[in-house]
């Protein structure tokens, strides 16, 4: 028996849409962060591997799928390091960005889809701000610290939002 009424459907239809994306911090044995070079964003080519959470998909499932699609290897996702609320901007609705930590199988090298990604690099954590948009660099840096302490951090546009995290 369904409890779904027309009023309920109308109520939920009026709620704001929030997009979701999931990505991963993948670290080399030396502590460098894997960045991918996006062919479709020549003005901001570097990013963390990951992408949009599809309809009906969990953030973890999206992260695993995106890593397999983008890197051509099955990465092991190990920890939720950060959740970052990103405000709406222009035509883009607000989004929740889920950033996990992951590692590649031993000896594996990324095999990129050439229509989407044109390169990859291991980058020292201190250089993330040189290559990534500021809010993404803040997210990655906060996630690295959370990974080290075994915690998860909540961010708003890459900034610590909870008093105990500041």
PDB file of C-alpha atoms in Angstrom:
ATOM      1  CA  UNK A   1       0.000   0.000   0.000  1.00  0.00           C
ATOM      2  CA  UNK A   2       1.447   3.327  -1.049  1.00  0.00           C
ATOM      3  CA  UNK A   3       1.383   6.323   1.267  1.00  0.00           C
ATOM      4  CA  UNK A   4       2.421   8.597  -1.616  1.00  0.00           C
ATOM      5  CA  UNK A   5      -0.214  11.279  -2.033  1.00  0.00           C
ATOM      6  CA  UNK A   6      -0.521  14.027  -4.608  1.00  0.00           C
ATOM      7  CA  UNK A   7       0.276  16.577  -1.882  1.00  0.00           C
ATOM      8  CA  UNK A   8       3.457  14.675  -0.976  1.00  0.00           C
ATOM      9  CA  UNK A   9       4.557  14.498  -4.614  1.00  0.00           C
ATOM     10  CA  UNK A  10       3.983  18.248  -4.991  1.00  0.00           C
ATOM     11  CA  UNK A  11       5.876  18.953  -1.774  1.00  0.00           C
ATOM     12  CA  UNK A  12       8.929  16.963  -2.906  1.00  0.00           C
ATOM     13  CA  UNK A  13       8.776  18.412  -6.421  1.00  0.00           C
ATOM     14  CA  UNK A  14       9.189  21.921  -4.939  1.00  0.00           C
ATOM     15  CA  UNK A  15      12.310  21.078  -2.919  1.00  0.00           C
ATOM     16  CA  UNK A  16      15.600  22.453  -4.204  1.00  0.00           C
ATOM     17  CA  UNK A  17      17.745  20.221  -6.395  1.00  0.00           C
ATOM     18  CA  UNK A  18      21.227  19.564  -5.091  1.00  0.00           C
ATOM     19  CA  UNK A  19      23.781  17.957  -7.353  1.00  0.00           C
ATOM     20  CA  UNK A  20      26.342  15.511  -6.071  1.00  0.00           C
ATOM     21  CA  UNK A  21      29.858  14.590  -7.079  1.00  0.00           C
ATOM     22  CA  UNK A  22      32.334  12.113  -5.671  1.00  0.00           C
ATOM     23  CA  UNK A  23      36.071  11.997  -6.077  1.00  0.00           C
ATOM     24  CA  UNK A  24      39.170  10.605  -4.474  1.00  0.00           C
ATOM     25  CA  UNK A  25      42.493  11.619  -3.070  1.00  0.00           C
ATOM     26  CA  UNK A  26      44.884   8.952  -4.271  1.00  0.00           C
ATOM     27  CA  UNK A  27      48.321   9.138  -2.709  1.00  0.00           C
ATOM     28  CA  UNK A  28      51.596   7.724  -3.954  1.00  0.00           C
ATOM     29  CA  UNK A  29      53.773   5.816  -1.469  1.00  0.00           C
ATOM     30  CA  UNK A  30      55.753   9.074  -1.141  1.00  0.00           C
ATOM     31  CA  UNK A  31      52.641  11.092  -0.233  1.00  0.00           C
ATOM     32  CA  UNK A  32      52.041  12.815  -3.566  1.00  0.00           C
ATOM     33  CA  UNK A  33      48.463  13.375  -4.779  1.00  0.00           C
ATOM     34  CA  UNK A  34      47.248  12.025  -8.127  1.00  0.00           C
ATOM     35  CA  UNK A  35      45.785  14.733 -10.367  1.00  0.00           C
ATOM     36  CA  UNK A  36      44.203  14.190 -13.762  1.00  0.00           C
ATOM     37  CA  UNK A  37      44.327  16.605 -16.687  1.00  0.00           C
ATOM     38  CA  UNK A  38      40.869  17.149 -18.167  1.00  0.00           C
ATOM     39  CA  UNK A  39      40.764  17.557 -21.943  1.00  0.00           C
ATOM     40  CA  UNK A  40      37.360  19.265 -21.778  1.00  0.00           C
ATOM     41  CA  UNK A  41      38.458  22.110 -19.439  1.00  0.00           C
ATOM     42  CA  UNK A  42      41.465  23.758 -21.091  1.00  0.00           C
ATOM     43  CA  UNK A  43      41.164  26.839 -18.848  1.00  0.00           C
ATOM     44  CA  UNK A  44      41.287  24.710 -15.643  1.00  0.00           C
ATOM     45  CA  UNK A  45      42.702  21.368 -16.756  1.00  0.00           C
ATOM     46  CA  UNK A  46      43.837  19.814 -13.478  1.00  0.00           C
ATOM     47  CA  UNK A  47      41.495  18.108 -11.050  1.00  0.00           C
ATOM     48  CA  UNK A  48      41.055  15.211  -8.709  1.00  0.00           C
ATOM     49  CA  UNK A  49      39.714  12.010 -10.247  1.00  0.00           C
ATOM     50  CA  UNK A  50      35.946  11.701  -9.833  1.00  0.00           C
ATOM     51  CA  UNK A  51      32.680  12.983 -11.192  1.00  0.00           C
ATOM     52  CA  UNK A  52      28.922  13.383 -10.951  1.00  0.00           C
ATOM     53  CA  UNK A  53      26.759  11.117  -8.796  1.00  0.00           C
ATOM     54  CA  UNK A  54      24.193   9.685 -11.214  1.00  0.00           C
ATOM     55  CA  UNK A  55      20.474   9.259 -10.483  1.00  0.00           C
ATOM     56  CA  UNK A  56      19.929   6.555  -7.852  1.00  0.00           C
ATOM     57  CA  UNK A  57      23.657   6.112  -7.235  1.00  0.00           C
ATOM     58  CA  UNK A  58      25.332   6.488  -3.852  1.00  0.00           C
ATOM     59  CA  UNK A  59      28.380   8.762  -3.496  1.00  0.00           C
ATOM     60  CA  UNK A  60      30.583   5.712  -2.771  1.00  0.00           C
ATOM     61  CA  UNK A  61      29.313   3.834  -5.837  1.00  0.00           C
ATOM     62  CA  UNK A  62      29.850   6.981  -7.938  1.00  0.00           C
ATOM     63  CA  UNK A  63      33.408   7.342  -6.666  1.00  0.00           C
ATOM     64  CA  UNK A  64      34.237   3.717  -7.486  1.00  0.00           C
ATOM     65  CA  UNK A  65      32.617   3.974 -10.941  1.00  0.00           C
ATOM     66  CA  UNK A  66      34.317   7.268 -11.794  1.00  0.00           C
ATOM     67  CA  UNK A  67      37.736   5.993 -10.709  1.00  0.00           C
ATOM     68  CA  UNK A  68      37.332   2.876 -12.861  1.00  0.00           C
ATOM     69  CA  UNK A  69      36.143   4.948 -15.849  1.00  0.00           C
ATOM     70  CA  UNK A  70      38.774   7.665 -15.540  1.00  0.00           C
ATOM     71  CA  UNK A  71      41.798   5.658 -14.431  1.00  0.00           C
ATOM     72  CA  UNK A  72      41.152   2.299 -16.089  1.00  0.00           C
ATOM     73  CA  UNK A  73      42.008   0.453 -12.873  1.00  0.00           C
ATOM     74  CA  UNK A  74      39.951  -0.624  -9.899  1.00  0.00           C
ATOM     75  CA  UNK A  75      41.039   1.605  -7.021  1.00  0.00           C
ATOM     76  CA  UNK A  76      40.287   0.663  -3.433  1.00  0.00           C
ATOM     77  CA  UNK A  77      38.275   3.366  -1.656  1.00  0.00           C
ATOM     78  CA  UNK A  78      39.301   3.474   1.997  1.00  0.00           C
ATOM     79  CA  UNK A  79      37.896   6.503   3.831  1.00  0.00           C
ATOM     80  CA  UNK A  80      35.426   9.378   3.556  1.00  0.00           C
ATOM     81  CA  UNK A  81      37.698  12.360   4.219  1.00  0.00           C
ATOM     82  CA  UNK A  82      35.502  15.370   3.387  1.00  0.00           C
ATOM     83  CA  UNK A  83      32.008  16.492   2.499  1.00  0.00           C
ATOM     84  CA  UNK A  84      31.936  19.925   0.924  1.00  0.00           C
ATOM     85  CA  UNK A  85      28.789  21.956   0.235  1.00  0.00           C
ATOM     86  CA  UNK A  86      29.300  24.128  -2.844  1.00  0.00           C
ATOM     87  CA  UNK A  87      26.871  27.041  -3.359  1.00  0.00           C
ATOM     88  CA  UNK A  88      24.939  27.580  -6.558  1.00  0.00           C
ATOM     89  CA  UNK A  89      26.642  29.639  -9.226  1.00  0.00           C
ATOM     90  CA  UNK A  90      25.019  30.864 -12.409  1.00  0.00           C
ATOM     91  CA  UNK A  91      23.128  27.957 -13.937  1.00  0.00           C
ATOM     92  CA  UNK A  92      24.690  25.435 -11.550  1.00  0.00           C
ATOM     93  CA  UNK A  93      22.620  24.326  -8.581  1.00  0.00           C
ATOM     94  CA  UNK A  94      24.201  23.817  -5.165  1.00  0.00           C
ATOM     95  CA  UNK A  95      26.204  20.614  -4.823  1.00  0.00           C
ATOM     96  CA  UNK A  96      27.545  18.219  -2.246  1.00  0.00           C
ATOM     97  CA  UNK A  97      31.065  17.054  -3.044  1.00  0.00           C
ATOM     98  CA  UNK A  98      32.115  13.782  -1.403  1.00  0.00           C
ATOM     99  CA  UNK A  99      35.888  13.305  -1.242  1.00  0.00           C
ATOM    100  CA  UNK A 100      37.158   9.851  -0.356  1.00  0.00           C
ATOM    101  CA  UNK A 101      40.692   8.540  -0.028  1.00  0.00           C
ATOM    102  CA  UNK A 102      41.697   5.607  -2.191  1.00  0.00           C
ATOM    103  CA  UNK A 103      44.726   3.721  -3.426  1.00  0.00           C
ATOM    104  CA  UNK A 104      45.628   2.041  -6.684  1.00  0.00           C
ATOM    105  CA  UNK A 105      46.641  -1.610  -6.888  1.00  0.00           C
ATOM    106  CA  UNK A 106      50.382  -2.083  -6.451  1.00  0.00           C
ATOM    107  CA  UNK A 107      52.240  -1.301  -9.671  1.00  0.00           C
ATOM    108  CA  UNK A 108      49.125  -0.030 -11.475  1.00  0.00           C
ATOM    109  CA  UNK A 109      49.344   3.036 -13.681  1.00  0.00           C
ATOM    110  CA  UNK A 110      46.301   5.009 -14.830  1.00  0.00           C
ATOM    111  CA  UNK A 111      44.962   4.243 -18.320  1.00  0.00           C
ATOM    112  CA  UNK A 112      43.023   7.375 -19.208  1.00  0.00           C
ATOM    113  CA  UNK A 113      40.064   7.716 -21.583  1.00  0.00           C
ATOM    114  CA  UNK A 114      41.581  10.019 -24.269  1.00  0.00           C
ATOM    115  CA  UNK A 115      38.313  11.806 -25.031  1.00  0.00           C
ATOM    116  CA  UNK A 116      38.040  12.939 -21.402  1.00  0.00           C
ATOM    117  CA  UNK A 117      41.509  13.061 -19.850  1.00  0.00           C
ATOM    118  CA  UNK A 118      44.781  14.005 -21.491  1.00  0.00           C
ATOM    119  CA  UNK A 119      47.239  13.324 -18.699  1.00  0.00           C
ATOM    120  CA  UNK A 120      47.933  12.633 -15.051  1.00  0.00           C
ATOM    121  CA  UNK A 121      50.628  13.585 -12.555  1.00  0.00           C
ATOM    122  CA  UNK A 122      51.750  12.946  -8.994  1.00  0.00           C
ATOM    123  CA  UNK A 123      51.828  16.333  -7.268  1.00  0.00           C
ATOM    124  CA  UNK A 124      53.270  17.372  -3.934  1.00  0.00           C
ATOM    125  CA  UNK A 125      50.453  18.434  -1.561  1.00  0.00           C
ATOM    126  CA  UNK A 126      52.024  21.885  -1.225  1.00  0.00           C
ATOM    127  CA  UNK A 127      51.552  22.488  -4.980  1.00  0.00           C
ATOM    128  CA  UNK A 128      47.799  21.740  -5.079  1.00  0.00           C
ATOM    129  CA  UNK A 129      46.977  25.447  -4.804  1.00  0.00           C
ATOM    130  CA  UNK A 130      49.077  26.139  -7.925  1.00  0.00           C
ATOM    131  CA  UNK A 131      47.115  23.690 -10.093  1.00  0.00           C
ATOM    132  CA  UNK A 132      43.590  23.384  -8.695  1.00  0.00           C
ATOM    133  CA  UNK A 133      40.830  25.979  -8.343  1.00  0.00           C
ATOM    134  CA  UNK A 134      41.103  27.555  -4.879  1.00  0.00           C
ATOM    135  CA  UNK A 135      38.030  25.847  -3.376  1.00  0.00           C
ATOM    136  CA  UNK A 136      39.157  22.436  -4.687  1.00  0.00           C
ATOM    137  CA  UNK A 137      42.665  22.958  -3.299  1.00  0.00           C
ATOM    138  CA  UNK A 138      41.151  23.894   0.091  1.00  0.00           C
ATOM    139  CA  UNK A 139      38.955  20.762  -0.030  1.00  0.00           C
ATOM    140  CA  UNK A 140      41.886  18.514  -0.905  1.00  0.00           C
ATOM    141  CA  UNK A 141      44.124  20.038   1.777  1.00  0.00           C
ATOM    142  CA  UNK A 142      41.416  19.682   4.441  1.00  0.00           C
ATOM    143  CA  UNK A 143      40.777  16.097   3.326  1.00  0.00           C
ATOM    144  CA  UNK A 144      44.478  15.266   3.575  1.00  0.00           C
ATOM    145  CA  UNK A 145      44.509  16.530   7.166  1.00  0.00           C
ATOM    146  CA  UNK A 146      41.326  14.591   7.972  1.00  0.00           C
ATOM    147  CA  UNK A 147      42.835  11.434   6.465  1.00  0.00           C
ATOM    148  CA  UNK A 148      45.923  11.823   8.644  1.00  0.00           C
ATOM    149  CA  UNK A 149      43.807  12.164  11.798  1.00  0.00           C
ATOM    150  CA  UNK A 150      41.343   9.426  10.762  1.00  0.00           C
ATOM    151  CA  UNK A 151      38.410  11.837  10.747  1.00  0.00           C
ATOM    152  CA  UNK A 152      35.979  13.305   8.242  1.00  0.00           C
ATOM    153  CA  UNK A 153      35.659  17.051   7.772  1.00  0.00           C
ATOM    154  CA  UNK A 154      32.597  19.070   6.790  1.00  0.00           C
ATOM    155  CA  UNK A 155      33.323  22.058   4.548  1.00  0.00           C
ATOM    156  CA  UNK A 156      31.387  24.827   2.855  1.00  0.00           C
ATOM    157  CA  UNK A 157      33.027  25.810  -0.444  1.00  0.00           C
ATOM    158  CA  UNK A 158      36.289  24.407   0.822  1.00  0.00           C
ATOM    159  CA  UNK A 159      36.196  26.268   4.150  1.00  0.00           C
ATOM    160  CA  UNK A 160      35.880  24.641   7.557  1.00  0.00           C
ATOM    161  CA  UNK A 161      32.323  25.342   8.715  1.00  0.00           C
ATOM    162  CA  UNK A 162      32.222  23.677  12.138  1.00  0.00           C
ATOM    163  CA  UNK A 163      33.788  25.522  15.065  1.00  0.00           C
ATOM    164  CA  UNK A 164      35.825  22.519  16.241  1.00  0.00           C
ATOM    165  CA  UNK A 165      37.463  22.244  12.793  1.00  0.00           C
ATOM    166  CA  UNK A 166      38.607  25.877  12.602  1.00  0.00           C
TER     167      UNK A 166
END
